[in-house]
Coordinates of C-alpha atoms and ligand atoms in Angstrom, one line a residue:
M8 CA 23.4 6.8 -8.3
R9 CA 24.3 8.7 -5.1
S10 CA 25.6 7.2 -1.8
T11 CA 23.1 6.5 0.9
A12 CA 24.8 9.1 3.1
R13 CA 24.3 11.8 0.4
I14 CA 20.7 10.8 -0.1
A15 CA 20.1 10.9 3.7
R16 CA 21.5 14.4 3.7
A17 CA 19.3 15.3 0.8
F18 CA 16.3 14.0 2.5
A19 CA 17.1 15.7 5.7
A20 CA 17.4 19.0 3.7
A21 CA 14.1 18.2 1.9
G22 CA 12.4 17.3 5.2
A23 CA 13.5 20.5 6.9
L24 CA 12.3 22.5 3.9
T25 CA 9.0 20.6 3.8
L26 CA 8.4 21.4 7.5
A27 CA 9.1 25.1 6.8
L28 CA 6.8 25.2 3.8
T29 CA 4.1 23.3 5.6
A30 CA 4.2 25.9 8.4
C31 CA 3.7 28.7 6.0
G32 CA 1.4 26.8 3.7
G33 CA 3.8 26.7 0.8
G34 CA 3.7 24.1 -1.9
D35 CA 3.6 23.7 -5.6
D36 CA 1.3 21.8 -7.9
D37 CA 3.5 21.6 -11.0
T38 CA 2.8 18.4 -12.8
S39 CA 6.4 17.7 -13.5
T40 CA 9.0 19.4 -11.4
S41 CA 12.7 19.6 -12.4
G42 CA 15.7 21.7 -11.7
D43 CA 17.6 22.4 -8.5
G44 CA 15.3 22.2 -5.4
G45 CA 16.9 25.2 -3.6
G46 CA 20.2 23.5 -2.9
D47 CA 22.4 21.0 -4.6
E48 CA 20.8 17.9 -2.9
V49 CA 17.6 17.1 -4.7
V50 CA 16.0 13.7 -4.3
T51 CA 14.9 12.3 -7.7
V52 CA 11.7 10.3 -7.7
G53 CA 10.6 8.3 -10.7
F54 CA 6.8 7.8 -10.6
V55 CA 5.7 5.0 -13.0
A56 CA 2.0 6.0 -13.0
V57 CA -1.2 4.9 -14.5
G58 CA -2.4 8.2 -16.0
P59 CA -6.0 9.1 -16.9
E60 CA -8.3 6.4 -15.6
G61 CA -11.1 8.1 -13.6
G62 CA -11.7 10.3 -10.6
W63 CA -9.8 8.1 -8.0
R64 CA -6.7 7.9 -10.1
Q65 CA -6.7 11.6 -10.9
A66 CA -7.0 12.4 -7.1
N67 CA -4.2 10.0 -6.2
E68 CA -1.7 11.0 -8.8
A69 CA -2.3 14.8 -8.2
N70 CA -1.8 14.2 -4.5
V71 CA 1.6 12.5 -5.1
Q72 CA 2.6 15.3 -7.5
D73 CA 1.5 18.0 -5.0
T74 CA 3.5 16.4 -2.3
F75 CA 6.9 15.6 -4.0
T76 CA 7.5 19.2 -5.2
E77 CA 10.7 21.1 -6.1
E78 CA 10.1 23.4 -3.2
A79 CA 10.1 20.3 -0.9
G80 CA 13.4 19.2 -2.3
F81 CA 12.3 16.7 -4.9
E82 CA 12.6 16.3 -8.6
L83 CA 9.5 14.2 -9.5
K84 CA 9.6 12.5 -12.9
Y85 CA 6.0 11.7 -13.6
A86 CA 5.6 8.9 -16.2
P87 CA 1.9 8.0 -16.9
A88 CA 1.2 4.9 -18.9
T89 CA 0.3 5.2 -22.6
N90 CA -3.3 4.1 -22.8
L91 CA -2.9 2.0 -19.6
D92 CA -0.4 -0.2 -21.5
Q93 CA 2.0 -2.1 -19.2
R94 CA 4.8 -2.0 -21.9
S95 CA 5.0 1.8 -21.6
Q96 CA 5.3 1.5 -17.9
I97 CA 8.1 -1.1 -18.1
D98 CA 9.9 1.2 -20.6
A99 CA 9.6 4.2 -18.1
F100 CA 10.7 2.0 -15.2
T101 CA 13.8 0.9 -17.2
S102 CA 14.6 4.5 -18.1
F103 CA 14.4 5.5 -14.4
V104 CA 16.8 2.7 -13.5
D105 CA 19.2 3.7 -16.2
E106 CA 19.0 7.3 -15.1
G107 CA 19.8 6.3 -11.5
V108 CA 16.9 8.0 -9.8
D109 CA 16.9 7.8 -6.0
V110 CA 13.6 5.9 -5.6
I111 CA 10.9 4.5 -7.9
L112 CA 7.2 4.7 -7.2
L113 CA 5.1 2.2 -9.1
S114 CA 1.3 2.1 -9.7
A115 CA 1.1 -1.0 -11.9
T116 CA -1.5 -1.3 -14.7
E117 CA -1.0 -5.1 -14.5
G118 CA -0.3 -7.3 -11.5
A119 CA 2.0 -9.7 -13.3
G120 CA 5.1 -9.2 -15.4
W121 CA 7.3 -7.0 -13.1
E122 CA 10.0 -9.5 -11.9
D123 CA 12.7 -8.5 -14.5
S124 CA 12.1 -4.7 -13.9
L125 CA 12.2 -5.1 -10.1
R126 CA 15.3 -7.2 -10.2
R127 CA 17.0 -4.5 -12.4
A128 CA 16.1 -1.9 -9.8
Q129 CA 17.4 -4.1 -7.0
E130 CA 20.7 -4.6 -8.8
A131 CA 21.0 -0.9 -9.2
E132 CA 20.1 -0.5 -5.5
I133 CA 17.1 1.7 -6.3
P134 CA 14.3 1.1 -3.8
V135 CA 10.8 0.5 -5.3
I136 CA 7.6 1.5 -3.5
L137 CA 4.3 0.2 -4.8
V138 CA 1.6 2.9 -4.8
D139 CA -2.0 1.5 -4.5
R140 CA -1.6 -1.5 -6.8
G141 CA 0.1 -4.7 -5.7
I142 CA 2.1 -7.2 -8.0
E143 CA 1.6 -10.9 -8.4
P144 CA 3.4 -13.0 -7.3
D145 CA 3.7 -10.8 -4.3
D146 CA 7.4 -11.0 -3.6
T147 CA 8.3 -8.4 -1.0
D148 CA 12.0 -9.1 -1.6
L149 CA 11.6 -7.4 -4.9
Y150 CA 10.1 -4.1 -3.5
V151 CA 10.4 -2.3 -0.3
T152 CA 6.8 -1.7 0.6
R153 CA 3.2 -1.2 -0.7
I154 CA 1.1 1.8 0.4
A155 CA -2.6 1.5 -0.1
P156 CA -5.9 1.1 1.7
D157 CA -6.7 -2.6 2.4
N158 CA -8.8 -3.8 -0.6
Y159 CA -9.8 -7.0 1.2
E160 CA -11.2 -5.0 4.2
V161 CA -12.8 -2.4 1.9
S162 CA -14.7 -5.1 -0.1
T163 CA -15.5 -7.0 3.0
S164 CA -17.3 -3.9 4.3
V165 CA -19.4 -3.8 1.1
A166 CA -20.2 -7.5 1.6
E167 CA -21.2 -7.0 5.2
W168 CA -23.5 -4.2 4.1
A169 CA -25.1 -6.5 1.5
V170 CA -25.6 -9.3 4.0
S171 CA -27.2 -6.9 6.5
A172 CA -29.3 -5.1 4.0
F173 CA -30.8 -8.3 2.5
P174 CA -31.6 -10.7 5.4
D175 CA -34.0 -12.5 3.1
G176 CA -31.5 -12.8 0.4
G177 CA -31.4 -11.6 -3.2
N178 CA -29.7 -11.9 -6.6
Y179 CA -26.5 -10.0 -7.1
F180 CA -24.1 -9.1 -10.0
V181 CA -20.5 -7.9 -9.7
L182 CA -19.1 -5.2 -12.0
E183 CA -15.3 -5.8 -11.9
G184 CA -12.3 -3.8 -12.8
P185 CA -10.0 -5.0 -15.6
A186 CA -8.7 -8.6 -15.4
G187 CA -5.2 -9.0 -14.1
V188 CA -5.3 -5.9 -11.9
S189 CA -4.3 -6.8 -8.3
V190 CA -7.0 -4.8 -6.6
V191 CA -9.7 -6.6 -8.5
N192 CA -8.6 -10.0 -7.2
E193 CA -8.3 -8.6 -3.7
R194 CA -11.8 -7.1 -3.9
N195 CA -13.3 -10.3 -5.2
Q196 CA -11.7 -12.2 -2.4
G197 CA -13.0 -9.9 0.4
W198 CA -16.6 -10.0 -1.1
D199 CA -16.6 -13.8 -1.7
D200 CA -15.3 -14.6 1.8
T201 CA -18.3 -12.8 3.4
V202 CA -21.1 -13.2 0.9
G203 CA -20.1 -16.7 0.0
S204 CA -21.2 -17.9 3.4
A205 CA -24.6 -16.1 3.2
A206 CA -26.7 -18.9 1.7
N207 CA -29.5 -16.6 0.5
L208 CA -27.4 -14.2 -1.6
V209 CA -27.2 -15.6 -5.1
K210 CA -24.5 -14.7 -7.6
I211 CA -26.1 -14.2 -11.0
G212 CA -22.7 -13.3 -12.6
A213 CA -19.7 -11.0 -12.8
Q214 CA -18.2 -9.1 -15.7
T215 CA -15.5 -6.4 -16.1
A216 CA -16.6 -3.0 -17.2
N217 CA -13.0 -1.7 -17.1
W218 CA -13.7 1.0 -14.4
S219 CA -15.9 2.8 -16.9
T220 CA -19.4 4.3 -16.5
E221 CA -20.3 3.9 -20.1
E222 CA -19.2 0.3 -20.3
A223 CA -20.9 -0.5 -16.9
K224 CA -24.2 0.9 -18.2
S225 CA -23.9 -1.3 -21.3
V226 CA -23.0 -4.4 -19.4
F227 CA -25.7 -4.0 -16.8
E228 CA -28.6 -3.1 -19.2
T229 CA -27.8 -6.5 -20.9
V230 CA -27.8 -8.3 -17.5
L231 CA -31.1 -6.8 -16.5
R232 CA -32.7 -7.8 -19.8
A233 CA -31.3 -11.3 -19.6
N234 CA -32.6 -11.8 -16.1
N235 CA -36.0 -10.1 -16.4
N236 CA -34.8 -7.3 -14.1
D237 CA -34.5 -9.8 -11.2
I238 CA -31.3 -8.4 -9.8
Q239 CA -31.5 -6.8 -6.3
I240 CA -27.8 -6.0 -5.7
V241 CA -24.9 -4.7 -7.7
F242 CA -21.4 -4.8 -6.3
A243 CA -19.5 -2.3 -8.5
Q244 CA -15.7 -2.3 -7.8
N245 CA -15.4 1.4 -8.4
D246 CA -17.7 4.5 -8.4
E247 CA -17.8 5.1 -12.1
M248 CA -19.1 1.6 -12.8
G249 CA -21.7 1.9 -10.0
L250 CA -23.0 5.1 -11.6
G251 CA -23.2 3.4 -14.9
A252 CA -25.3 0.6 -13.4
A253 CA -27.6 3.2 -11.8
I254 CA -28.2 4.7 -15.3
A255 CA -29.0 1.2 -16.7
V256 CA -31.5 0.7 -13.8
E257 CA -33.2 4.0 -14.6
E258 CA -33.3 3.3 -18.3
A259 CA -35.0 0.0 -17.6
G260 CA -37.8 1.9 -15.9
L261 CA -36.6 0.8 -12.4
T262 CA -35.6 2.9 -9.4
P263 CA -32.0 2.6 -8.1
G264 CA -32.0 2.3 -4.3
V265 CA -35.4 0.7 -4.4
D266 CA -35.6 -2.0 -7.1
V267 CA -31.8 -2.4 -7.3
Q268 CA -29.3 -1.4 -4.6
I269 CA -25.8 -0.5 -5.8
A270 CA -22.7 -0.5 -3.7
T271 CA -19.4 1.0 -4.9
I272 CA -15.8 1.5 -3.9
D273 CA -13.7 4.7 -4.0
G274 CA -15.7 7.5 -2.3
T275 CA -15.4 10.2 -5.0
K276 CA -17.7 13.2 -4.8
P277 CA -20.0 12.0 -7.7
A278 CA -20.6 8.8 -5.8
L279 CA -21.4 10.5 -2.5
E280 CA -23.7 12.9 -4.4
A281 CA -25.5 9.9 -5.9
L282 CA -25.6 8.3 -2.4
S283 CA -27.1 11.5 -1.0
E284 CA -29.8 11.3 -3.7
G285 CA -30.5 7.6 -3.1
R286 CA -29.2 6.4 -6.5
L287 CA -26.4 4.5 -4.8
S288 CA -27.0 2.6 -1.5
F289 CA -23.4 2.2 0.0
V290 CA -20.0 3.7 -0.8
A291 CA -16.8 2.4 0.7
E292 CA -14.0 4.9 0.5
Y293 CA -10.6 3.7 -0.9
N294 CA -8.7 6.7 0.2
P295 CA -6.4 8.0 -2.6
L296 CA -4.9 10.9 -0.5
F297 CA -1.8 9.3 1.0
G298 CA 1.0 11.6 -0.3
E299 CA 2.2 12.6 3.1
T300 CA 2.4 9.0 4.2
L301 CA 4.3 8.2 1.0
L302 CA 6.7 11.1 1.7
D303 CA 7.4 9.9 5.2
V304 CA 8.0 6.3 4.0
V305 CA 10.3 7.5 1.2
G306 CA 12.3 9.4 3.8
K307 CA 12.6 6.4 6.0
V308 CA 13.6 4.1 3.1
L309 CA 16.3 6.6 1.8
D310 CA 17.6 6.9 5.4
G311 CA 18.0 3.1 5.4
E312 CA 15.2 2.6 8.0
E313 CA 13.1 -0.6 8.0
V314 CA 9.4 -0.1 7.0
E315 CA 6.4 -2.5 7.1
P316 CA 6.0 -4.5 3.8
Y317 CA 2.4 -3.2 3.5
I318 CA 1.4 0.2 4.9
I319 CA -2.4 0.4 5.2
V320 CA -4.1 3.8 4.4
P321 CA -7.3 4.2 6.6
S322 CA -10.6 4.5 4.8
E323 CA -14.2 5.0 5.9
T324 CA -17.7 3.9 4.7
F325 CA -20.9 5.7 3.9
D326 CA -24.1 3.8 4.4
S327 CA -26.9 6.3 4.0
P328 CA -27.9 9.5 2.2
E329 CA -27.6 11.4 5.5
A330 CA -24.0 10.2 5.9
A331 CA -23.1 11.3 2.4
T332 CA -24.8 14.7 2.7
A333 CA -22.9 15.3 5.9
A334 CA -19.5 14.3 4.4
L335 CA -19.8 16.1 1.1
P336 CA -18.8 19.7 2.2
T337 CA -15.4 18.5 3.4
R338 CA -14.6 15.9 0.8
K339 CA -11.3 16.6 -1.0
Y340 CA -11.8 14.4 -4.2
Ligands
AHR410 O1 -6.4 0.7 -8.0 C1 -7.5 1.5 -7.5 C2 -8.6 1.5 -8.5 O2 -8.2 2.0 -9.8 C3 -9.8 2.4 -8.1 O3 -10.7 1.8 -7.2 C4 -10.4 2.7 -9.5 O4 -11.3 3.7 -9.5 C5 -9.1 3.0 -10.2 O5 -9.3 3.1 -11.5

């Protein structure tokens, strides 16, 4: 474990190098960087990641790896979970503490069960920054900050669309992410706090489809059959599940965007393409590309500066085929 002064010097060196590379468009997209970053002061970053999960996750983790490169003065140790298993994440976290990395980035597959790991990092004076996912209970004394878009606000924007699009009411179904994941609870809260007060929107049910297109298709085709197709709205908590619901609607002989309107969260290209075709009706971006913000925050933290406990990444919404068509040429994920 290095002294804060040495880390600060390392970060200053990394920062200067980053500025130089940014000016000349340098950068490296190695998945796992190692070795000496052009000097003897390299900042080691342990990234306890989720790994393969869908388009959003791929964009987010690639952006982090493209930012914390060897050329920018970092050694990024990328540790994706094994089959989304929290045990493998805890093991990687423990290894990073034992190795004495300078900072740990954590995207948690589960909201609960992190207290022991976080206390070990605290005892080793290794700052922990939450990337995207929160932890429960949310004890900011155990980590330095969380960087993510605001799930509550993002899901509230979906709920506000539903209330405005269905002034005469309708039946809705929610396709949730996996139980126990922090963003699922936050998205449910944002939706419920707005839709719950709209008397004429009726919740038919909610079920997890584990972020998966195939599973969402299977779940929603069952829901349509069980309700004689009398569902007007689907709130899918990510794009892949919304696209699965659209396939189920089509296979039931219905038209998505007409018989059933589907709203999703993430803002990946496949979702915006579906919105431009009218197969989805509303897409709320949950911006995954915050590597530069993360870099800035890591620098501040390693320099001993105070940072906010929750750093919100701005995101936008898309509410029409025209909006999606206009955005697609410049989308980065
Ligand atoms: O934590 C963010 C969520 O995880 C995204 O909305 C989803 O696509 C990903 O799997």
